[in-house]
Coordinates of C-alpha atoms and ligand atoms in Angstrom, one line a residue:
M457 CA -62.9 42.6 -6.9
I458 CA -63.8 46.3 -7.0
S459 CA -63.7 47.6 -10.6
V460 CA -63.9 51.2 -11.5
N461 CA -63.1 53.6 -14.3
E462 CA -59.4 53.8 -13.8
T463 CA -59.1 57.2 -15.6
G464 CA -61.8 58.9 -13.5
F465 CA -64.8 61.0 -13.2
L466 CA -66.1 64.5 -13.9
P467 CA -66.8 66.2 -10.6
Y468 CA -70.6 66.5 -10.9
A469 CA -71.3 63.3 -12.7
V470 CA -72.9 60.2 -11.3
K471 CA -70.1 58.0 -10.1
L472 CA -70.5 54.2 -10.0
A473 CA -68.1 51.3 -9.5
V474 CA -68.9 47.6 -9.2
S475 CA -68.0 45.0 -6.6
D476 CA -68.7 41.3 -6.8
K477 CA -69.3 41.1 -3.0
D478 CA -71.6 43.0 -0.6
G479 CA -70.0 44.8 2.3
S480 CA -68.9 48.2 3.5
F481 CA -66.8 50.3 1.2
Y482 CA -64.8 53.5 1.6
I483 CA -63.2 56.1 -0.6
V484 CA -59.6 56.7 0.2
D485 CA -58.0 60.1 -0.8
D486 CA -54.6 59.0 -2.1
N487 CA -53.0 62.4 -1.6
E488 CA -54.1 62.6 2.1
G489 CA -53.7 58.9 2.6
K490 CA -57.0 58.7 4.5
R491 CA -60.6 57.6 4.2
L492 CA -63.2 60.2 3.3
D493 CA -66.3 60.7 5.4
T494 CA -68.4 60.7 2.4
G495 CA -69.8 57.2 2.3
V496 CA -70.2 54.7 -0.4
V497 CA -73.7 53.3 -1.0
A498 CA -73.6 49.6 -2.0
I499 CA -76.7 48.7 -4.1
P500 CA -77.3 45.1 -4.8
A501 CA -78.0 44.9 -8.6
G502 CA -78.5 41.2 -9.1
Y503 CA -76.6 38.5 -10.9
D504 CA -75.1 39.6 -14.2
E505 CA -74.9 36.8 -16.7
T506 CA -72.5 38.7 -18.9
A507 CA -70.1 38.8 -16.0
G508 CA -70.9 35.5 -14.2
H509 CA -71.2 37.1 -10.8
D510 CA -73.5 39.1 -8.5
V511 CA -73.2 42.8 -8.8
Y512 CA -73.1 45.4 -6.1
R513 CA -73.1 48.9 -7.5
L514 CA -71.1 51.3 -5.5
D515 CA -72.4 54.9 -5.7
F516 CA -70.0 57.6 -4.6
S517 CA -71.5 60.5 -6.6
G518 CA -71.0 62.7 -3.6
V519 CA -67.2 62.8 -4.1
S520 CA -66.7 65.9 -6.2
D521 CA -63.5 67.5 -4.9
P522 CA -60.7 67.2 -7.5
G523 CA -58.2 64.6 -6.4
I524 CA -56.9 61.0 -6.7
Y525 CA -58.8 58.3 -5.0
H526 CA -59.4 54.6 -4.7
I527 CA -62.1 52.5 -3.2
E528 CA -61.5 49.9 -0.5
S529 CA -63.6 47.4 1.3
E530 CA -63.7 46.4 5.0
E531 CA -62.4 43.0 3.9
G532 CA -59.2 44.7 2.5
E533 CA -59.9 44.7 -1.2
S534 CA -58.8 47.8 -3.2
S535 CA -59.8 49.2 -6.5
A536 CA -57.4 50.8 -9.0
A537 CA -56.8 54.5 -8.5
F538 CA -58.9 57.1 -10.3
K539 CA -59.2 60.9 -10.6
V540 CA -62.0 63.3 -10.1
E541 CA -61.3 66.4 -12.2
P542 CA -63.1 68.9 -14.5
H543 CA -61.0 67.8 -17.5
V544 CA -60.4 64.2 -16.5
Y545 CA -60.8 62.9 -20.1
K546 CA -58.7 65.4 -21.9
T547 CA -55.4 63.4 -22.0
L548 CA -57.4 60.3 -23.0
K549 CA -59.2 62.2 -25.7
N550 CA -56.0 63.6 -27.2
S551 CA -54.3 60.2 -27.0
L552 CA -57.2 58.4 -28.7
L553 CA -56.7 60.9 -31.6
K554 CA -52.9 60.8 -31.5
A555 CA -53.1 57.0 -32.0
F556 CA -54.1 57.6 -35.6
Y557 CA -50.9 59.4 -36.3
F558 CA -48.9 56.3 -35.3
R559 CA -50.9 54.4 -37.9
R560 CA -50.0 56.6 -40.8
C561 CA -48.9 54.6 -43.9
G562 CA -46.2 56.0 -46.2
A563 CA -44.8 58.3 -43.6
H564 CA -41.6 58.5 -41.6
L565 CA -42.5 59.1 -38.0
P566 CA -39.8 61.3 -36.5
R567 CA -38.9 61.4 -32.8
R568 CA -40.2 64.9 -32.3
H569 CA -43.7 63.6 -33.0
A570 CA -43.5 59.9 -32.3
G571 CA -41.1 59.9 -29.3
P572 CA -39.8 56.3 -28.7
F573 CA -42.3 55.0 -31.4
E574 CA -40.2 56.7 -34.1
R575 CA -40.2 54.6 -37.3
G576 CA -39.3 54.5 -40.9
I577 CA -41.5 55.0 -44.0
C578 CA -43.5 52.0 -45.2
H579 CA -45.4 50.7 -48.2
T580 CA -43.7 52.9 -50.8
E581 CA -43.9 50.4 -53.7
K582 CA -46.7 50.3 -56.2
S583 CA -49.7 48.1 -55.4
R584 CA -51.0 45.7 -58.1
F585 CA -54.7 45.4 -59.2
L586 CA -55.7 41.9 -58.4
G587 CA -55.7 39.7 -61.5
S588 CA -53.9 42.2 -63.6
E589 CA -50.3 43.4 -64.3
E590 CA -51.3 47.0 -63.8
A591 CA -50.0 48.7 -60.7
C592 CA -50.2 52.1 -59.1
L593 CA -48.9 54.1 -56.1
L594 CA -51.3 54.5 -53.2
H595 CA -50.3 57.2 -50.7
K596 CA -51.1 57.8 -47.1
G597 CA -54.1 56.3 -45.2
W598 CA -54.0 54.6 -41.8
H599 CA -53.0 51.0 -41.1
D600 CA -56.2 49.3 -40.1
A601 CA -55.4 47.5 -36.9
G602 CA -52.8 44.9 -35.8
D603 CA -52.2 44.4 -39.5
Y604 CA -51.1 47.0 -42.0
G605 CA -54.0 46.6 -44.5
R606 CA -55.9 49.7 -45.6
Y607 CA -59.6 48.9 -46.0
V608 CA -61.9 51.5 -47.4
S609 CA -65.0 50.9 -45.3
A610 CA -63.0 50.7 -42.1
G611 CA -61.2 53.9 -42.9
A612 CA -64.3 55.8 -44.0
V613 CA -66.2 54.8 -40.9
A614 CA -63.4 55.8 -38.6
A615 CA -63.0 59.2 -40.3
A616 CA -66.8 59.6 -40.1
H617 CA -66.9 59.1 -36.3
M618 CA -64.3 61.8 -36.1
L619 CA -65.7 64.3 -38.6
Y620 CA -69.2 64.0 -37.1
A621 CA -67.8 64.6 -33.7
Y622 CA -66.0 67.7 -35.1
E623 CA -69.2 68.9 -36.8
L624 CA -71.4 68.3 -33.8
F625 CA -69.1 69.5 -31.0
P626 CA -66.1 71.3 -32.5
E627 CA -65.2 72.9 -29.1
A628 CA -63.8 69.5 -28.1
F629 CA -61.0 69.7 -30.6
R630 CA -59.1 72.9 -29.7
E631 CA -55.8 71.4 -28.5
E632 CA -53.0 70.2 -30.8
V633 CA -51.7 66.7 -30.5
N634 CA -48.2 67.2 -31.8
I635 CA -48.5 65.9 -35.4
P636 CA -46.5 67.4 -38.3
E637 CA -49.4 69.7 -39.4
S638 CA -50.0 71.1 -35.9
E639 CA -49.8 74.8 -35.8
N640 CA -51.2 75.2 -39.3
E641 CA -54.4 76.8 -37.8
I642 CA -56.5 73.8 -38.8
P643 CA -57.8 71.6 -36.0
D644 CA -55.6 68.5 -35.6
I645 CA -58.6 66.2 -35.9
L646 CA -59.1 67.5 -39.5
N647 CA -55.4 67.3 -40.2
E648 CA -55.4 63.7 -39.1
C649 CA -58.6 62.7 -41.0
R650 CA -57.2 64.4 -44.1
Y651 CA -54.4 61.9 -44.1
E652 CA -57.0 59.1 -44.5
L653 CA -59.2 61.0 -46.9
E654 CA -56.4 61.5 -49.4
F655 CA -55.7 57.8 -49.4
L656 CA -59.4 57.1 -49.9
S657 CA -59.6 59.4 -52.8
E658 CA -56.9 57.3 -54.6
M659 CA -59.0 54.2 -54.2
Q660 CA -61.6 55.5 -56.6
D661 CA -61.8 54.5 -60.3
E662 CA -62.6 56.8 -63.1
D663 CA -66.2 55.6 -63.2
G664 CA -66.7 56.4 -59.6
G665 CA -66.5 52.9 -58.1
V666 CA -64.2 52.5 -55.1
H667 CA -61.9 49.6 -54.4
H668 CA -62.6 47.5 -51.2
K669 CA -59.1 47.3 -49.8
V670 CA -55.3 47.2 -50.4
T671 CA -53.4 44.5 -48.4
P672 CA -50.9 41.8 -49.0
F673 CA -52.4 38.5 -50.1
V674 CA -51.8 37.0 -46.7
F675 CA -51.1 38.5 -43.3
S676 CA -47.4 39.1 -42.6
E677 CA -45.5 38.0 -39.5
F678 CA -44.9 40.4 -36.6
I679 CA -42.7 42.9 -38.4
M680 CA -42.5 46.6 -38.6
P681 CA -44.5 48.3 -41.3
E682 CA -41.4 49.4 -43.1
D683 CA -40.4 45.7 -43.3
E684 CA -43.6 44.6 -44.9
T685 CA -42.2 44.8 -48.4
C686 CA -44.2 41.9 -49.9
E687 CA -46.5 42.7 -52.8
Q688 CA -49.7 44.7 -52.0
F689 CA -52.9 44.0 -54.0
I690 CA -55.8 46.3 -54.8
F691 CA -59.0 44.3 -54.5
P692 CA -62.1 44.9 -56.6
V693 CA -64.7 47.7 -56.3
T694 CA -67.6 47.0 -54.0
S695 CA -70.9 48.9 -53.4
M696 CA -70.2 49.0 -49.7
A697 CA -66.8 50.7 -50.1
T698 CA -68.3 53.1 -52.7
A699 CA -71.2 54.1 -50.5
D700 CA -69.1 54.6 -47.4
F701 CA -66.7 56.6 -49.5
A702 CA -69.5 58.8 -50.9
A703 CA -70.8 59.6 -47.5
V704 CA -67.5 60.5 -45.9
M705 CA -66.5 62.6 -48.8
C706 CA -69.7 64.6 -48.5
I707 CA -69.0 65.3 -44.8
A708 CA -65.5 66.3 -45.8
S709 CA -66.8 68.7 -48.4
R710 CA -68.6 70.5 -45.6
V711 CA -66.0 70.5 -42.8
Y712 CA -63.0 71.4 -44.9
A713 CA -64.7 74.1 -46.9
E714 CA -63.7 76.8 -44.4
Y715 CA -60.1 75.8 -44.4
D716 CA -59.4 74.6 -47.9
P717 CA -62.2 75.2 -50.4
A718 CA -60.3 73.5 -53.3
F719 CA -59.9 70.3 -51.3
A720 CA -63.6 70.5 -50.2
R721 CA -64.7 70.8 -53.8
D722 CA -62.6 67.8 -54.8
C723 CA -64.2 65.8 -52.1
M724 CA -67.6 66.8 -53.3
H725 CA -66.8 66.0 -56.9
Q726 CA -65.5 62.5 -55.9
A727 CA -68.6 62.0 -53.8
Y728 CA -70.9 62.8 -56.8
M729 CA -68.9 60.3 -58.9
A730 CA -69.4 57.6 -56.3
G731 CA -73.1 58.5 -56.0
Q732 CA -73.4 58.2 -59.8
W733 CA -71.8 54.8 -59.6
L734 CA -74.2 53.7 -56.8
A735 CA -77.2 54.8 -58.8
E736 CA -76.0 52.8 -61.8
H737 CA -75.2 49.7 -59.8
P738 CA -78.1 48.9 -57.5
E739 CA -77.0 45.4 -56.5
N740 CA -74.9 44.6 -53.4
T741 CA -71.4 43.4 -54.3
D742 CA -70.7 41.6 -51.1
F743 CA -66.9 41.1 -50.8
H744 CA -65.3 37.7 -50.5
N745 CA -61.6 36.9 -50.4
P746 CA -60.2 35.0 -53.3
E747 CA -58.9 31.5 -52.6
G748 CA -55.8 31.6 -50.4
C749 CA -56.1 35.2 -49.4
N750 CA -56.7 35.7 -45.6
T751 CA -56.7 39.5 -45.0
G752 CA -59.7 41.2 -43.6
E753 CA -62.9 40.8 -45.6
Y754 CA -65.3 43.3 -44.1
K755 CA -68.2 41.5 -45.6
D756 CA -71.7 42.7 -45.3
S757 CA -74.7 40.8 -46.6
S758 CA -76.7 44.1 -46.9
D759 CA -75.6 47.4 -48.4
K760 CA -79.0 49.1 -47.8
D761 CA -77.7 51.0 -44.7
E762 CA -74.5 52.1 -46.6
R763 CA -76.6 53.4 -49.5
M764 CA -79.0 55.1 -47.1
W765 CA -76.0 56.9 -45.5
A766 CA -74.5 57.9 -48.9
Y767 CA -77.8 59.2 -50.3
A768 CA -78.6 61.0 -47.1
E769 CA -75.2 62.8 -47.3
L770 CA -75.4 63.4 -51.0
I771 CA -78.7 65.3 -50.8
R772 CA -77.0 67.6 -48.3
C773 CA -73.9 68.3 -50.1
D774 CA -75.7 68.6 -53.4
H775 CA -77.7 71.6 -52.2
E776 CA -74.9 73.4 -50.3
A777 CA -73.0 73.7 -53.5
G778 CA -75.9 75.6 -54.9
N779 CA -75.8 78.2 -52.2
K780 CA -72.5 79.5 -53.5
N781 CA -72.8 82.6 -55.6
D782 CA -70.9 81.2 -58.5
R783 CA -72.3 81.6 -62.1
S784 CA -71.2 78.2 -63.4
I785 CA -72.8 76.6 -60.4
M786 CA -76.0 78.7 -60.9
A787 CA -76.1 77.4 -64.5
A788 CA -76.0 73.9 -63.3
S789 CA -78.9 74.4 -61.0
A790 CA -81.4 72.4 -63.0
R791 CA -79.1 69.5 -63.1
R792 CA -78.6 69.8 -59.4
E793 CA -82.3 69.8 -58.7
S794 CA -82.8 66.6 -60.6
R795 CA -79.8 65.1 -58.9
H796 CA -81.3 66.0 -55.5
D797 CA -84.6 64.5 -56.5
R798 CA -82.9 61.3 -57.6
Y799 CA -81.0 60.9 -54.3
L800 CA -84.0 61.7 -52.2
K801 CA -85.9 59.0 -54.0
L802 CA -83.1 56.6 -53.6
L803 CA -82.8 57.5 -49.9
R804 CA -86.5 56.9 -49.3
E805 CA -86.3 53.5 -51.1
A806 CA -83.2 52.4 -49.2
F807 CA -84.8 53.5 -45.9
A808 CA -88.0 51.6 -46.6
E809 CA -86.0 48.4 -47.4
Y810 CA -83.8 48.9 -44.3
V811 CA -86.8 49.2 -42.1
K812 CA -88.4 46.1 -43.7
D813 CA -85.2 44.1 -43.0
H814 CA -85.1 45.3 -39.4
P815 CA -88.5 44.6 -37.8
H816 CA -88.3 45.9 -34.3
S817 CA -90.1 42.8 -32.9
D818 CA -87.2 40.4 -33.6
N819 CA -85.3 39.4 -30.4
R820 CA -81.9 39.8 -31.8
S821 CA -80.1 42.5 -29.9
V822 CA -80.5 46.0 -31.3
D823 CA -78.1 47.1 -34.0
D824 CA -76.4 50.3 -33.1
G825 CA -75.7 51.4 -36.6
F826 CA -72.5 53.2 -35.6
G827 CA -69.9 50.7 -36.8
W828 CA -68.5 49.4 -40.1
Q829 CA -71.1 46.8 -40.8
D830 CA -74.3 48.7 -40.0
V831 CA -74.1 52.5 -40.6
S832 CA -77.8 53.4 -40.2
A833 CA -77.0 55.7 -37.2
F834 CA -74.7 57.7 -39.5
A835 CA -77.5 57.9 -42.0
A836 CA -79.8 59.1 -39.2
A837 CA -77.3 61.7 -38.1
A838 CA -76.9 62.9 -41.7
V839 CA -80.6 63.5 -42.0
I840 CA -81.3 64.9 -38.5
F841 CA -78.4 67.3 -38.2
D842 CA -78.9 68.8 -41.7
P843 CA -79.6 72.5 -40.9
M844 CA -81.4 72.8 -44.3
N845 CA -83.5 69.7 -43.6
Y846 CA -83.3 68.6 -47.2
A847 CA -84.7 65.2 -46.5
G848 CA -87.9 66.7 -45.2
E849 CA -89.6 66.7 -41.8
E850 CA -91.2 63.2 -42.2
L851 CA -87.9 61.4 -42.8
R852 CA -86.2 63.5 -40.0
E853 CA -88.9 62.4 -37.5
Q854 CA -88.6 58.8 -38.5
M855 CA -84.8 58.8 -38.2
T856 CA -85.0 60.6 -34.8
G857 CA -87.6 57.9 -33.8
I858 CA -85.1 55.1 -34.7
L859 CA -82.3 56.7 -32.8
K860 CA -84.5 57.3 -29.8
E861 CA -85.9 53.8 -29.8
R862 CA -82.4 52.4 -29.8
A863 CA -81.2 54.8 -27.1
D864 CA -84.1 53.9 -24.9
E865 CA -83.4 50.2 -25.3
F866 CA -79.8 50.8 -24.4
V867 CA -80.8 52.7 -21.3
N868 CA -83.1 49.9 -20.3
M869 CA -80.3 47.3 -20.5
Q870 CA -78.5 49.2 -17.7
E871 CA -81.2 48.4 -15.2
E872 CA -79.7 45.3 -13.6
G873 CA -76.3 44.0 -13.0
Y874 CA -73.5 46.1 -14.4
P875 CA -74.8 49.5 -15.5
L876 CA -73.9 48.4 -19.1
S877 CA -75.9 48.3 -22.3
M878 CA -74.7 44.8 -23.4
M879 CA -76.4 41.5 -23.6
K880 CA -74.6 38.1 -23.8
Q881 CA -74.8 37.9 -27.5
D882 CA -73.3 41.4 -28.0
F883 CA -69.9 40.3 -27.0
V884 CA -68.7 39.7 -30.6
W885 CA -65.4 40.5 -32.1
G886 CA -64.7 44.1 -31.2
S887 CA -67.3 44.1 -28.4
N888 CA -65.7 47.2 -27.0
M889 CA -66.9 49.0 -30.1
V890 CA -70.4 47.7 -29.5
V891 CA -70.1 49.3 -26.0
S892 CA -68.8 52.7 -27.3
N893 CA -71.1 52.7 -30.3
R894 CA -74.0 52.4 -28.0
A895 CA -72.7 55.4 -26.1
G896 CA -72.4 57.2 -29.4
V897 CA -76.0 56.4 -30.3
M898 CA -77.3 57.6 -27.0
L899 CA -75.4 60.8 -27.4
L900 CA -76.7 61.3 -30.9
A901 CA -80.2 60.8 -29.7
G902 CA -79.6 63.4 -26.9
L903 CA -78.1 65.8 -29.5
A904 CA -81.2 65.3 -31.6
L905 CA -83.4 66.3 -28.7
R906 CA -81.2 69.2 -27.9
Q907 CA -81.6 70.4 -31.4
K908 CA -85.4 70.3 -31.0
I909 CA -85.1 72.6 -28.0
D910 CA -82.7 74.9 -29.7
Q911 CA -84.8 75.2 -32.8
K912 CA -87.8 75.8 -30.6
L913 CA -89.7 72.9 -32.1
E914 CA -91.0 72.4 -28.7
S915 CA -92.3 75.4 -26.9
L916 CA -94.2 74.0 -23.9
E917 CA -92.2 74.2 -20.7
E918 CA -93.2 70.7 -19.7
Q919 CA -92.1 69.3 -23.0
I920 CA -88.8 71.0 -22.8
S921 CA -88.1 69.7 -19.3
A922 CA -89.0 66.2 -20.4
L923 CA -86.5 66.5 -23.3
K924 CA -83.8 67.8 -21.0
L925 CA -84.4 64.9 -18.6
D926 CA -84.1 62.4 -21.5
I927 CA -80.8 64.0 -22.5
E928 CA -79.5 63.6 -19.0
V929 CA -80.5 60.0 -18.9
Y930 CA -78.7 59.3 -22.2
E931 CA -75.6 61.1 -21.0
E932 CA -75.4 59.2 -17.8
A933 CA -75.9 55.9 -19.6
A934 CA -73.2 56.8 -22.2
L935 CA -70.8 57.6 -19.4
N936 CA -71.4 54.2 -17.9
Q937 CA -70.4 52.6 -21.2
I938 CA -67.2 54.6 -21.0
H939 CA -66.6 53.5 -17.4
Y940 CA -66.9 49.9 -18.5
I941 CA -64.2 50.3 -21.2
L942 CA -61.9 52.2 -18.8
G943 CA -62.1 49.6 -16.0
M944 CA -65.5 48.9 -14.6
N945 CA -65.8 45.4 -15.9
A946 CA -65.5 41.8 -14.9
M947 CA -61.9 41.6 -16.0
D948 CA -61.0 44.6 -13.8
R949 CA -59.2 45.9 -16.8
S950 CA -58.8 49.2 -18.6
Y951 CA -59.0 48.4 -22.3
V952 CA -57.1 51.5 -23.4
T953 CA -53.3 51.2 -23.5
G954 CA -51.6 53.6 -21.2
F955 CA -54.7 54.6 -19.2
G956 CA -55.2 53.0 -15.8
D957 CA -53.4 50.8 -13.2
H958 CA -54.7 47.7 -15.0
A959 CA -54.4 48.9 -18.6
V960 CA -53.9 46.5 -21.5
K961 CA -50.2 45.9 -22.1
N962 CA -50.0 43.3 -24.8
P963 CA -52.3 44.2 -27.7
H964 CA -52.2 42.3 -31.0
N965 CA -50.5 45.0 -32.9
R966 CA -47.6 44.2 -35.2
V967 CA -45.8 47.4 -34.4
T968 CA -46.0 46.9 -30.7
V969 CA -44.6 43.4 -30.9
A970 CA -41.8 44.4 -33.3
D971 CA -40.8 47.9 -32.1
R972 CA -38.4 47.1 -29.2
V973 CA -40.3 49.6 -27.0
A974 CA -41.4 47.9 -23.8
R975 CA -44.7 49.6 -23.5
P976 CA -47.4 49.8 -26.2
I977 CA -48.4 52.9 -28.1
P978 CA -50.7 54.8 -25.7
G979 CA -54.4 55.5 -26.5
E980 CA -55.2 52.3 -28.4
V981 CA -58.5 50.5 -27.7
S982 CA -58.4 46.7 -27.5
G983 CA -61.3 44.9 -29.2
G984 CA -62.2 43.3 -25.9
P985 CA -64.0 40.1 -24.9
C986 CA -65.3 37.9 -27.7
I987 CA -67.5 34.9 -27.2
L988 CA -66.6 33.5 -30.7
L989 CA -63.3 32.1 -29.3
A990 CA -61.8 32.7 -32.6
D991 CA -58.1 32.2 -32.0
A992 CA -56.0 29.5 -30.4
T993 CA -54.9 31.6 -27.4
I994 CA -58.3 32.5 -26.2
K995 CA -59.5 28.9 -26.9
N996 CA -56.9 27.8 -24.4
C997 CA -58.3 29.8 -21.5
A998 CA -62.0 30.1 -22.2
D999 CA -64.8 27.9 -23.3
E1000 CA -68.5 28.1 -24.0
N1001 CA -69.2 28.3 -20.3
T1002 CA -67.0 31.3 -19.7
P1003 CA -69.1 34.4 -19.0
P1004 CA -68.9 36.8 -22.0
Q1005 CA -67.1 39.6 -20.2
K1006 CA -64.4 37.1 -19.3
C1007 CA -63.7 35.8 -22.8
Y1008 CA -60.6 38.0 -23.0
I1009 CA -56.9 37.7 -22.5
D1010 CA -54.2 40.4 -22.6
D1011 CA -52.0 38.4 -24.9
H1012 CA -50.6 39.7 -28.2
M1013 CA -51.5 36.4 -29.9
S1014 CA -55.2 36.7 -29.2
Y1015 CA -56.3 38.7 -32.2
S1016 CA -60.0 38.0 -31.6
T1017 CA -60.0 39.6 -28.2
N1018 CA -57.0 41.9 -28.0
E1019 CA -56.4 43.5 -31.4
V1020 CA -56.6 47.2 -31.8
S1021 CA -58.2 49.0 -34.7
I1022 CA -58.9 52.5 -36.1
Y1023 CA -62.7 52.3 -35.7
W1024 CA -62.5 51.0 -32.2
N1025 CA -60.5 54.1 -31.4
S1026 CA -62.7 56.5 -33.3
S1027 CA -65.9 55.2 -31.8
L1028 CA -64.5 55.7 -28.2
L1029 CA -63.1 59.1 -29.3
F1030 CA -66.5 60.2 -30.3
A1031 CA -68.0 59.4 -26.9
V1032 CA -65.1 60.6 -24.8
A1033 CA -64.7 63.9 -26.7
Y1034 CA -68.4 64.6 -26.0
F1035 CA -67.6 64.7 -22.3
D1036 CA -64.5 66.9 -22.7
R1037 CA -65.7 70.0 -24.4
Ligands
G3I2504 O1 -73.2 40.7 -38.0 C1 -73.2 39.4 -37.3 C2 -74.4 39.4 -36.4 O2 -75.6 39.5 -37.2 C3 -74.3 38.1 -35.7 O3 -75.4 38.0 -34.7 C4 -73.0 38.0 -34.9 C5 -72.9 36.6 -34.2 O4 -71.6 36.0 -34.4 O5 -72.0 38.0 -35.8 C6 -72.0 39.3 -36.5 O6 -70.9 39.3 -37.4 C7 -69.6 39.4 -36.8 C8 -69.0 40.6 -37.4 O7 -67.6 40.8 -37.0 C9 -69.7 41.9 -37.0 O8 -69.7 42.1 -35.7 C10 -68.8 38.2 -37.1 O9 -69.3 37.1 -36.4 C11 -67.3 38.4 -36.7 O10 -66.5 37.3 -37.0 C12 -66.8 39.6 -37.3 O11 -65.5 39.9 -36.8 C13 -64.8 40.8 -37.6 C14 -63.4 40.3 -37.8 O12 -62.6 41.2 -38.5 C15 -63.4 38.9 -38.5 O13 -63.9 39.1 -39.8 C16 -64.7 42.2 -36.8 O14 -65.9 42.8 -36.7 C17 -63.7 43.1 -37.6 O15 -63.5 44.2 -36.8 C18 -62.4 42.4 -37.8 O16 -61.6 43.2 -38.6 C19 -60.2 42.9 -38.7 C20 -59.9 42.9 -40.2 O17 -60.7 41.9 -40.8 C21 -58.5 42.8 -40.5 N1 -57.7 43.8 -39.8 C22 -57.9 43.7 -38.3 C23 -59.4 43.9 -38.0 C24 -59.6 43.9 -36.5 O18 -59.6 42.6 -35.9
9MR2505 O1 -53.0 39.7 -37.5 C1 -54.2 39.3 -38.1 C2 -55.3 40.2 -37.6 O2 -55.1 41.5 -38.0 C3 -56.6 39.7 -38.0 O3 -57.7 40.4 -37.4 C4 -56.7 38.2 -37.7 C5 -58.0 37.6 -38.2 O4 -58.2 37.8 -39.6 O5 -55.7 37.5 -38.3 C6 -54.4 37.9 -37.8 O6 -53.4 37.2 -38.5 C7 -53.3 35.8 -38.1 C8 -53.8 34.9 -39.2 O7 -55.2 35.1 -39.5 C9 -53.5 33.5 -38.9 N1 -52.1 33.3 -38.6 C10 -51.7 34.1 -37.4 C11 -51.9 35.5 -37.7 C12 -51.5 36.3 -36.5 O8 -50.2 36.3 -36.3
ZN2506 ZN1 -47.8 51.4 -44.4

């Protein structure tokens, strides 16, 4: 087996593929139909216990001419085809974004935007508050995954991946992706995220608390969204949902200000209300499904990181309001100051508790903090990339330290076997997100160092070169994570629908099973290998001796290994967009 990123490589990037056997390898130019003179260096990299085989790394970094290629061995094995091209990730990036459009709830998707995936409007009836007769209409939002539930934390985190990507490298989001709002002069990534934000805003109560989710009581069959007409329930308020909501609304209040100040102000107002609720409700309200209900729980035994993220964002957006030259805002300045002091205090407390709960010495694998359960890397980003540095230098240094520590650890994990920052125990449900989150954290750490250079916090030549070197190391390691998801793995599989010779074809997605279109919606990221063996289909073909990378099956019944979800997409989008700017 020769496994390679089946989408391809940037011309001047390091280019690695993996073989499970030693030997001589060649690059074949598919247009010319002949072998290149540029050789492939096979480097023995040892036995990889996540893959269950010996690894030989194939380095063909010398191939930089744009083209379509594949790798073959003397023994006659061939890899999938791949491209070398300056904008090799552009189509993928746009597809990863467009996938969100296909998840829009409460919208009819016409042919001109959806092509063969055209479908009717869904979930138009009122949803009922659990345990009450009261009901209300909830508009918009994205269907979470293979199911059509709408979960606040999942949606907030997905939107945050995208909004931070837009804030940190907006130049990646210039193209339109053919959604109804395209051509309105607003970047499509913001148009798409707004569809979710407007749903989220309807999940907030008058007292600021935010409901956890709206779903049916039990998962439906494999039907189209418009056929899921069973009753939908609005589940209780949780601190996790409220904190994630507060944070993402703060980001929104910044990024939409330029395009729609009224909407931005509404976001800020709702963020303040959520902040108020959090301050008044210091306890974690971990969510559990009521008896008989089986839809997603998104439970989290700690809300320290969510609070940390919310408070870190709240102190930013708090002050930015004060910069506006508005008399009523000026008059509220004293109140704002005290609000800022309060959130800074809460941020410090939450941070101290988070650090206490995460002693670095434990031998669990490192949390990335860039997913729905642990959001500490989002909190770090909020603090580090605040141009006003409202959290102060000390906290900023500590947060940078945490990101860098994690990034360095992820780099170290790539030393042997697959160039991949994953240990055996990391192959949990949605392991592909662990992979892409780790890419995201390395990129964030690199961006933090870049900021130091730009802000001239380091002036010594030597220091600057050292920082630049670190940034390069992080970027190279982040690309390796992307290569894994796009094909360089023990399954020899591209985990993104529509991208690669061996791309996933049968994701666990109700639409895909029900829609009569032979191929799946493109640009969807499968959850990937999962050692928990948490569904009957994977239990049938893997056991506790199966190497983690191989606990996977491209079968629509295997929801624990082959489902798709919004935050798996958004996490990969963050990393991929970084490399297509
Ligand atoms: O956090 C613990 C970690 O400390 C521990 O070491 C590890 C070992 O098992 O488990 C970790 O928890 C896992 C958690 O995901 C976070 O990674 C759980 O075992 C695992 O069961 C859990 O899986 C979640 C799954 O729902 C089942 O609850 C996935 O992350 C989550 O993405 C998925 O979400 C579902 C929704 O509920 C419903 N909609 C579809 C969606 C995607 O499958
Ligand atoms: O489709 C559901 C998927 O979105 C969830 O991630 C998964 C685990 O909660 O459950 C899936 O639904 C299954 C249900 O839990 C059990 N019966 C079969 C359902 C799949 O068709
Ligand atoms: Zn819907």
